[in-house]
Every structure is written in structure tokens, then in C-alpha cells.
PDB file of C-alpha atoms in Angstrom:
ATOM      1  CA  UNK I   1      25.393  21.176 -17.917  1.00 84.00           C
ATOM      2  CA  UNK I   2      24.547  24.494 -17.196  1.00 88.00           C
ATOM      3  CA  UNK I   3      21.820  25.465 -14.766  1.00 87.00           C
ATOM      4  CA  UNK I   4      18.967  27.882 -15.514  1.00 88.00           C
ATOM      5  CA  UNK I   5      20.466  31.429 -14.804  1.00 88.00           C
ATOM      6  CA  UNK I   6      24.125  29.991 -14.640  1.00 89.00           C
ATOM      7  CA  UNK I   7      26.936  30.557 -16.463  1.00 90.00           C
ATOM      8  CA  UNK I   8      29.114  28.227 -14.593  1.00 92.00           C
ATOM      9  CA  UNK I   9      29.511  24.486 -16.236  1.00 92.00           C
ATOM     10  CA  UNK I  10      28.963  21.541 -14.108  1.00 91.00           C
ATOM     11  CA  UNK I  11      29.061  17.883 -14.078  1.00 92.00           C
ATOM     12  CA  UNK I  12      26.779  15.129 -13.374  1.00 90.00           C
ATOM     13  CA  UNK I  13      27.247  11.194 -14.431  1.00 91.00           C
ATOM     14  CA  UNK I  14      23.387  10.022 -14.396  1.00 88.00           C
ATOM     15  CA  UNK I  15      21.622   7.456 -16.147  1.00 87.00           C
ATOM     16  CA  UNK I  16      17.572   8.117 -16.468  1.00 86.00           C
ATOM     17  CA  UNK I  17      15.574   4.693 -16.905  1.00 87.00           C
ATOM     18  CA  UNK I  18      11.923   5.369 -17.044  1.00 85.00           C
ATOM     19  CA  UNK I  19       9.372   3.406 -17.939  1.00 82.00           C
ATOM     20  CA  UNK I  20       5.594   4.037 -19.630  1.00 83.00           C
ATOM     21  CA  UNK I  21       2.791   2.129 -21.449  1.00 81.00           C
ATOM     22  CA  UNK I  22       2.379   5.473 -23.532  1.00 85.00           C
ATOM     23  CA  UNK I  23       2.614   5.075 -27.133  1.00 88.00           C
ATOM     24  CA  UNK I  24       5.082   8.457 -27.502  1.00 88.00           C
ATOM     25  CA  UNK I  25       4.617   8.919 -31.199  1.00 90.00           C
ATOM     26  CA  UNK I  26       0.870   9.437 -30.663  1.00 93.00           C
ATOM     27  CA  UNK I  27       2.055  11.923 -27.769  1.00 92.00           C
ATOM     28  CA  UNK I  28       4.682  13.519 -29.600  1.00 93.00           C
ATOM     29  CA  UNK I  29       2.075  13.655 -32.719  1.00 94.00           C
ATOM     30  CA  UNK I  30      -0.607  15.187 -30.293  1.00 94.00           C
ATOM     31  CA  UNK I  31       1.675  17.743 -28.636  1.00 93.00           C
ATOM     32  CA  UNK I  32       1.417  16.026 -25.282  1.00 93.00           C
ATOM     33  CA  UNK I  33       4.995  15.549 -25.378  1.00 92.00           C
ATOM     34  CA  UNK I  34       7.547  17.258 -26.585  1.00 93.00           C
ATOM     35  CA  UNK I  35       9.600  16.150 -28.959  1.00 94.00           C
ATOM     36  CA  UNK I  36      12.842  17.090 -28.624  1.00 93.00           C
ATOM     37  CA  UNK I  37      12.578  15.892 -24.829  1.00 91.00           C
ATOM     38  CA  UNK I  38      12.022  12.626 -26.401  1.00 91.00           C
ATOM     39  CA  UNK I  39      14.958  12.403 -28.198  1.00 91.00           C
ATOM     40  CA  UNK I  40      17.463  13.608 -25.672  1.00 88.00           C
ATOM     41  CA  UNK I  41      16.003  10.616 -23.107  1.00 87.00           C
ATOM     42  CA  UNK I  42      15.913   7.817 -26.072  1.00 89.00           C
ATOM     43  CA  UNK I  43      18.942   6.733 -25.826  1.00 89.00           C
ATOM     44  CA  UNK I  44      17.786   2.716 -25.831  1.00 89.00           C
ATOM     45  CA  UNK I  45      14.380   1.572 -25.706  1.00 87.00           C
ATOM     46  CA  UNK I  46      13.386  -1.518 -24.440  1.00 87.00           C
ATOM     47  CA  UNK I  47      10.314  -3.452 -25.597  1.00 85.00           C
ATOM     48  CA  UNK I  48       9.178  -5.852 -22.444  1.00 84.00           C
ATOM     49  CA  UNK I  49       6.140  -7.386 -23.062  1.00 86.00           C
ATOM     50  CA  UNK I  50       3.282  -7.184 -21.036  1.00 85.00           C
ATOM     51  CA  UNK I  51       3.062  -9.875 -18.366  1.00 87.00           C
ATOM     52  CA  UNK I  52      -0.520 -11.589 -20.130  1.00 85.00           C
ATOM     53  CA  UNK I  53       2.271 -12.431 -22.840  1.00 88.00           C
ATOM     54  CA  UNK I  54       4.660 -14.167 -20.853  1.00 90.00           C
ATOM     55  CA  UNK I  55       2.969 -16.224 -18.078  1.00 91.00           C
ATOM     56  CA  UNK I  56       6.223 -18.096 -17.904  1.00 93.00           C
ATOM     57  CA  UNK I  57       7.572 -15.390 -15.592  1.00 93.00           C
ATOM     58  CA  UNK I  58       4.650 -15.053 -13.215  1.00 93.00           C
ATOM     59  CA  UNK I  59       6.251 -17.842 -11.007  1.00 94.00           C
ATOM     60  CA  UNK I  60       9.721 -16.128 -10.443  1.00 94.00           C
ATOM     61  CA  UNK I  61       8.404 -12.711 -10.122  1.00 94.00           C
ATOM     62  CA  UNK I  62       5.761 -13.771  -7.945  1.00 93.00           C
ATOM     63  CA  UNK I  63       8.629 -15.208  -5.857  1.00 93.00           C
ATOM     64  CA  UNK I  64      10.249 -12.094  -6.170  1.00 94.00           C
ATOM     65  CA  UNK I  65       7.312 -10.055  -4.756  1.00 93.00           C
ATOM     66  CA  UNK I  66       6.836 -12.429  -2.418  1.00 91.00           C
ATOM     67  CA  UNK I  67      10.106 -12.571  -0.413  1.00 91.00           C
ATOM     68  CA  UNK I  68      10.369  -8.479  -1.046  1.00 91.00           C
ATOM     69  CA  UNK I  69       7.009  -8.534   0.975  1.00 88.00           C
ATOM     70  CA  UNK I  70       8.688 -10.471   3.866  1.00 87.00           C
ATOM     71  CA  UNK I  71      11.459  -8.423   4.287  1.00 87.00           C
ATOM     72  CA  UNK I  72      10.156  -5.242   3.838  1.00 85.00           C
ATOM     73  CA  UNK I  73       7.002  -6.389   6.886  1.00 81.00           C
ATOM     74  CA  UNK I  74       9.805  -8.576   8.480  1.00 81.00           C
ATOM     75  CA  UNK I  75       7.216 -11.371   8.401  1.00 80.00           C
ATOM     76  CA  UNK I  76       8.937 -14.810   8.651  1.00 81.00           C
ATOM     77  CA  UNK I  77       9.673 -16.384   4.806  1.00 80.00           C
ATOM     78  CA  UNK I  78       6.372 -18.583   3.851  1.00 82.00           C
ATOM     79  CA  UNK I  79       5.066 -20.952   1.234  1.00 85.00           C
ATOM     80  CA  UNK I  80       3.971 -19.813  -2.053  1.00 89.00           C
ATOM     81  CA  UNK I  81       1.502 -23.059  -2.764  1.00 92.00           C
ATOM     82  CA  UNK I  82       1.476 -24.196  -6.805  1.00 94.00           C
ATOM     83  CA  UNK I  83      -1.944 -23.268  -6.773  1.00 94.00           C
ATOM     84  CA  UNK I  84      -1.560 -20.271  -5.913  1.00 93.00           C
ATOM     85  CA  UNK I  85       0.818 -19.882  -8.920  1.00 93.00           C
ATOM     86  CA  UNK I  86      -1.084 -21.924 -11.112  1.00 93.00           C
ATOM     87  CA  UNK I  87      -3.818 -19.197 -10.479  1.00 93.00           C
ATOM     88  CA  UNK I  88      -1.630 -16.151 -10.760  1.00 93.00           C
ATOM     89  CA  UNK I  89      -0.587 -17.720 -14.131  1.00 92.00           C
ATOM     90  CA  UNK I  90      -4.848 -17.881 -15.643  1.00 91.00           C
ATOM     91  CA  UNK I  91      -5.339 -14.141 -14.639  1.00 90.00           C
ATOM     92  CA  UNK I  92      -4.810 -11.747 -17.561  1.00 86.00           C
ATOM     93  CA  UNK I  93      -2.658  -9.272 -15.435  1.00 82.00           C
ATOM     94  CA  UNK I  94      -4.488  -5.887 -17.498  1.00 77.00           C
ATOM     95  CA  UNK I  95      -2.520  -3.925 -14.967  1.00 70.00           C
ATOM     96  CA  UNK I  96       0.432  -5.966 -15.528  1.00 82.00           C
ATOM     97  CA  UNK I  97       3.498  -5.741 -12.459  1.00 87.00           C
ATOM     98  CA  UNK I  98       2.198  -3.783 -10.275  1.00 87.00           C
ATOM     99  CA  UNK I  99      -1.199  -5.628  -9.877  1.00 89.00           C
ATOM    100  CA  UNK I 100       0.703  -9.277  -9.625  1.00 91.00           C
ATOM    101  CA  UNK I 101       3.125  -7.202  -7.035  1.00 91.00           C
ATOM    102  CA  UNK I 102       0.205  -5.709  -5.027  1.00 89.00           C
ATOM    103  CA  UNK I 103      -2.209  -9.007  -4.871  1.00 91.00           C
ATOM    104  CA  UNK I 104       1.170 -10.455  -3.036  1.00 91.00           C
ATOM    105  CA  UNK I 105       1.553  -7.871  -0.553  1.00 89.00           C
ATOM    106  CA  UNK I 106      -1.941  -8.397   0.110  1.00 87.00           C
ATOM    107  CA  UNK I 107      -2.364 -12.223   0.010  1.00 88.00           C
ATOM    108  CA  UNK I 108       0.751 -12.061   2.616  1.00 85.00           C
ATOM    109  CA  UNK I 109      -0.487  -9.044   5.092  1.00 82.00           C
ATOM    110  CA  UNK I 110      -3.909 -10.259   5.298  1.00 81.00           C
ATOM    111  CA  UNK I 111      -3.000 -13.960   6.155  1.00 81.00           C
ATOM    112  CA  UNK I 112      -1.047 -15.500   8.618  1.00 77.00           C
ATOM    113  CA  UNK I 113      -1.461 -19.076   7.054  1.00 81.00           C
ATOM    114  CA  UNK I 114       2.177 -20.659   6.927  1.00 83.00           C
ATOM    115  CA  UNK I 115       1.452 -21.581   2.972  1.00 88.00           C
ATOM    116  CA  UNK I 116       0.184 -18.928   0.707  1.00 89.00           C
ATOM    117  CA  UNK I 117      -3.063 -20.761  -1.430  1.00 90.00           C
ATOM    118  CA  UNK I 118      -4.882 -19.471  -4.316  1.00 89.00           C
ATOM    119  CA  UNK I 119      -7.398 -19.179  -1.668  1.00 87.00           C
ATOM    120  CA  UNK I 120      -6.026 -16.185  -0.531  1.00 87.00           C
ATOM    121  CA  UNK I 121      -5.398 -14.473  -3.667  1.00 87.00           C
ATOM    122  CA  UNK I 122      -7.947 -11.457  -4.518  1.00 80.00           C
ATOM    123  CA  UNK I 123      -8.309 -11.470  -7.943  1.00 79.00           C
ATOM    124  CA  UNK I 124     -10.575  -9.058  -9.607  1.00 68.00           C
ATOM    125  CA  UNK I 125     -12.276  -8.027  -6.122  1.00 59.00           C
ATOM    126  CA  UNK I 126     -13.378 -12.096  -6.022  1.00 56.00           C
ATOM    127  CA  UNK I 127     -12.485 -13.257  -2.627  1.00 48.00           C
ATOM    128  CA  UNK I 128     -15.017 -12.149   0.541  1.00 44.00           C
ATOM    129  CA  UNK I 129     -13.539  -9.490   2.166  1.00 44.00           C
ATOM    130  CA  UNK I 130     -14.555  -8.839   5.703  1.00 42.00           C
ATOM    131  CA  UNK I 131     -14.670  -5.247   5.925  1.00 45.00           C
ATOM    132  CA  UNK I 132     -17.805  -3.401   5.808  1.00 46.00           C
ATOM    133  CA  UNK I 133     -19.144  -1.356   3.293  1.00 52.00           C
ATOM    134  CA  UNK I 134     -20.049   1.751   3.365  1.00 58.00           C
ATOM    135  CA  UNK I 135     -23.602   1.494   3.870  1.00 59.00           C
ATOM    136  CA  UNK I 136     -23.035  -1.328   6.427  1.00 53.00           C
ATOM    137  CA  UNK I 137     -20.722   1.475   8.914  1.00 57.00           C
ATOM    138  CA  UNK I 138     -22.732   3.282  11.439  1.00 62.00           C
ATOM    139  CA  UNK I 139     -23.134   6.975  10.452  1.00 70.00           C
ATOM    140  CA  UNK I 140     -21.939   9.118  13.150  1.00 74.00           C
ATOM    141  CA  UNK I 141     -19.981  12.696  13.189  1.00 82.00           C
ATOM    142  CA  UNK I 142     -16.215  12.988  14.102  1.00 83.00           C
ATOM    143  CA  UNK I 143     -16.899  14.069  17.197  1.00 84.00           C
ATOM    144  CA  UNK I 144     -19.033  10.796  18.643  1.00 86.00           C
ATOM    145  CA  UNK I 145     -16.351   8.255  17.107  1.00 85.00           C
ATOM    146  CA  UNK I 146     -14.104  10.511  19.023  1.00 88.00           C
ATOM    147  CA  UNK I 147     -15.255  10.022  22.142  1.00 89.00           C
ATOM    148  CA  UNK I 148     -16.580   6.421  21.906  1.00 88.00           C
ATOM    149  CA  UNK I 149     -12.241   5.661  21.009  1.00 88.00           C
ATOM    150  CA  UNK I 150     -11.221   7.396  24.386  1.00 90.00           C
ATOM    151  CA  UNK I 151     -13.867   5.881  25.839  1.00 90.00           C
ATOM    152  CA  UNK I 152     -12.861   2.591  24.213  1.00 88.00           C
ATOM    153  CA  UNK I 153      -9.229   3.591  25.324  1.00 88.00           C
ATOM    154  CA  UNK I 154      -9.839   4.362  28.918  1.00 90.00           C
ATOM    155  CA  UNK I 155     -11.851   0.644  29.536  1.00 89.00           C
ATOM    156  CA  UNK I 156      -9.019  -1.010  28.060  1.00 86.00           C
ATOM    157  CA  UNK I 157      -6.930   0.828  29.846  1.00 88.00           C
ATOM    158  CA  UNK I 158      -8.854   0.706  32.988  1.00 88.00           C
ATOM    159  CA  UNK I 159      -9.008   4.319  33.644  1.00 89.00           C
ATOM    160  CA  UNK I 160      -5.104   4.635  33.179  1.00 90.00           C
ATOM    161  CA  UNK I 161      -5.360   7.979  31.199  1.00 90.00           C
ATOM    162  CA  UNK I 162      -1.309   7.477  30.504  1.00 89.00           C
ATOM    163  CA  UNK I 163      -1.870   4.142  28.936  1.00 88.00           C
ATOM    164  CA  UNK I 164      -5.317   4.885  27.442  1.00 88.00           C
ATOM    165  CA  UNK I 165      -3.012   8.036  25.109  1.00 88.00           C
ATOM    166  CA  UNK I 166      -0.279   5.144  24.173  1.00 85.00           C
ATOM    167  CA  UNK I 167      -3.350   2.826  22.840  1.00 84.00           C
ATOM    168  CA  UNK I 168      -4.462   5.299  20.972  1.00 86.00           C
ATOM    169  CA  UNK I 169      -1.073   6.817  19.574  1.00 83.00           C
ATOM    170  CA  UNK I 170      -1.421  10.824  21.104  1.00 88.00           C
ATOM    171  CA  UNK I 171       0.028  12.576  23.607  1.00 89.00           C
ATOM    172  CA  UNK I 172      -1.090  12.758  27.685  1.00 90.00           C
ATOM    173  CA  UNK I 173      -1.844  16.318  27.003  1.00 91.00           C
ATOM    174  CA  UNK I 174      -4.049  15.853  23.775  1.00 90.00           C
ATOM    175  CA  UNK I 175      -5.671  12.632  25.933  1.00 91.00           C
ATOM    176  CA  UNK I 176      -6.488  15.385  29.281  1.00 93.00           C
ATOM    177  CA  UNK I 177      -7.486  18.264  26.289  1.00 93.00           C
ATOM    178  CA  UNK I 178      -9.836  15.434  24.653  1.00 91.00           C
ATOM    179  CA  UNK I 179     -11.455  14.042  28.122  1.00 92.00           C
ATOM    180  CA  UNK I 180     -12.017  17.678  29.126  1.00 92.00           C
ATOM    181  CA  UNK I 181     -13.541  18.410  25.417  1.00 92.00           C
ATOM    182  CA  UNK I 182     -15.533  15.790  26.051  1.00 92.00           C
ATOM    183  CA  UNK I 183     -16.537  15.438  29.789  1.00 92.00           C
ATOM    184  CA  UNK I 184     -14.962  12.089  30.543  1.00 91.00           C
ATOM    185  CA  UNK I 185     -13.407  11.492  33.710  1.00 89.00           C
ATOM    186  CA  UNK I 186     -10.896   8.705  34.015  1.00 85.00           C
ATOM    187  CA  UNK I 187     -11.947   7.478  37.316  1.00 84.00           C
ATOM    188  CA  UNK I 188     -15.491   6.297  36.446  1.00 84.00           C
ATOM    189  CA  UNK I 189     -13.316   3.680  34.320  1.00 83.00           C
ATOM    190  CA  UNK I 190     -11.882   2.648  37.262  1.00 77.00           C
ATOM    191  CA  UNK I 191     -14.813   0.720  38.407  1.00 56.00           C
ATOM    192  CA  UNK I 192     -14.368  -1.903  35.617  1.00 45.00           C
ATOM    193  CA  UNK I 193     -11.615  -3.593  37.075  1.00 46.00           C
TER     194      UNK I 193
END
């Protein structure tokens, strides 16, 4: 190949594998693609059926997701229950992989159960989630959650400015610039020893 503004011939041994749910002869039809893009990328086209048409795989690739999940979090190798497959297998799946692969993740980060049920699947936004909504959360500007975390910090920390920055992730300096911004002195947290 030739770069743009090159004369000079280089080399490059790639393969492209892409993947879309786009129907590219409506695209291609509609100008939203161009055609003769398409046919230097089509070299072989794979059909795979979408994963409502093959519930037969849900098990393995739920398996799949599952011990990705542990190694990527390095959480200890659990229990995927039959249930839980049995109820992966009855959803439809209208988002296909990526939906099976993310109600894994999520099943696995948000419970620390040795065995995996269907219990703590989230399908379709059905299981209780305990985070508040919107209108539940106190309404208050940036500036008073700011100082009700360093003050947070600093009990924790019992007035240990040093260890009151590392619980919240910043620097001493930003924690002394904050305290200052804010008129909090580290020794009044001293008294709840």
C-alpha cells in the first residue's frame, strides 16, 4: 500500500474481522456506505445467528463470560447454578452477546454468593436494585458533598489529614488546599477518638 501523500510502497499482512447487525445493501442502497469500501472488506461473510435462535449456546457462552469475569476482577472461580442457566436460556437476548456478557459481569460483581442463582440475574431491569433514584438522593451543590466527604474522611480518619487524602484517593496538598477552601481544621476531628 501506499500512504496518502506517499510515493513509497509498503507492506502490511492484516486481516480485518468486523462485525455489524446492519443490513449493508440497504446502506450501500441509501448512500450510508460506500460501496466500493464494501467490497474491498467482503472478503467472507459470516451469517451467525442471533443468540434468541440458538439457546443451545447460552450455557457455554455464559460459562465463557463467566470465568472471563473472574479473571479479569481476579474474583475466585464460582458456581453458575442450572437455574440460573435455565433462566438465561427463556430471555429473548434482543441485544444478543453483549447483553448475556454484561448481565454476567453484573450478576458476579454485585454478589459475593459462592453459587451464581437466577436470583441474581437482572433481566430486563427486574431484580430490586438498591441504589437510589434520582429523586430519592439529597439535592445538594458540589461544593456541600465536598465538604461533607472530607469531613467524612477526616472522622474516619480521626483527624489524620495524611490518611483522610489516601481514603479519599487525592493528594496531601489538594486535602490542606480543600480544608483551607473549606474551613476545616483537622484537629477538631481529633476529639472523636
Amino acid at each position: 500500500f501506499e500512504m496518502v501523500g506517499s510515493s513509497k510502497t509498503k507492506r502490511a499482512n492484516v486481516r480485518l474481522i468486523s462485525a455489524t447487525n446492519a443490513d449493508f445493501n440497504t446502506l450501500i442502497a441509501n448512500n450510508d456506505f460506500r460501496q466500493d469500501l464494501y467490497f474491498r472488506l467482503n472478503t467472507v461473510e459470516l451469517h451467525v445467528p442471533s443468540l434468541k435462535d440458538r439457546k443451545e449456546d447460552i450455557p457455554y457462552l455464559a460459562q465463557h463470560f463467566f470465568n472471563n469475569v473472574c479473571r479479569k476482577y481476579h474474583k475466585p472461580s464460582r458456581e453458575l447454578s442450572n437455574n440460573a442457566l435455565d433462566k438465561l436460556q427463556q430471555h429473548s437476548f434482543p441485544v444478543n452477546l453483549r447483553e448475556l456478557s454484561h448481565i454476567i459481569e453484573r450478576a458476579l460483581l454485585l454478589n459475593r454468593d459462592d453459587c451464581i442463582t437466577a436470583d441474581h440475574l437482572n433481566l430486563n431491569g427486574e431484580a430490586k436494585s438498591n441504589i437510589a433514584s434520582p429523586d430519592q438522593l439529597p439535592l445538594m451543590t458540589i461544593a456541600q458533598a465536598e465538604r461533607k466527604l472530607l469531613t467524612m474522611a477526616l472522622t474516619k480518619a480521626q483527624g489524620q489529614s495524611h490518611e483522610a487524602a489516601n481514603l479519599l484517593g487525592i493528594s496531601k496538598s489538594s486535602i490542606y488546599r480543600r480544608m483551607e477552601k473549606y474551613n476545616i481544621v483537622a484537629k477538631h476531628f481529633l476529639e472523636n477518638k
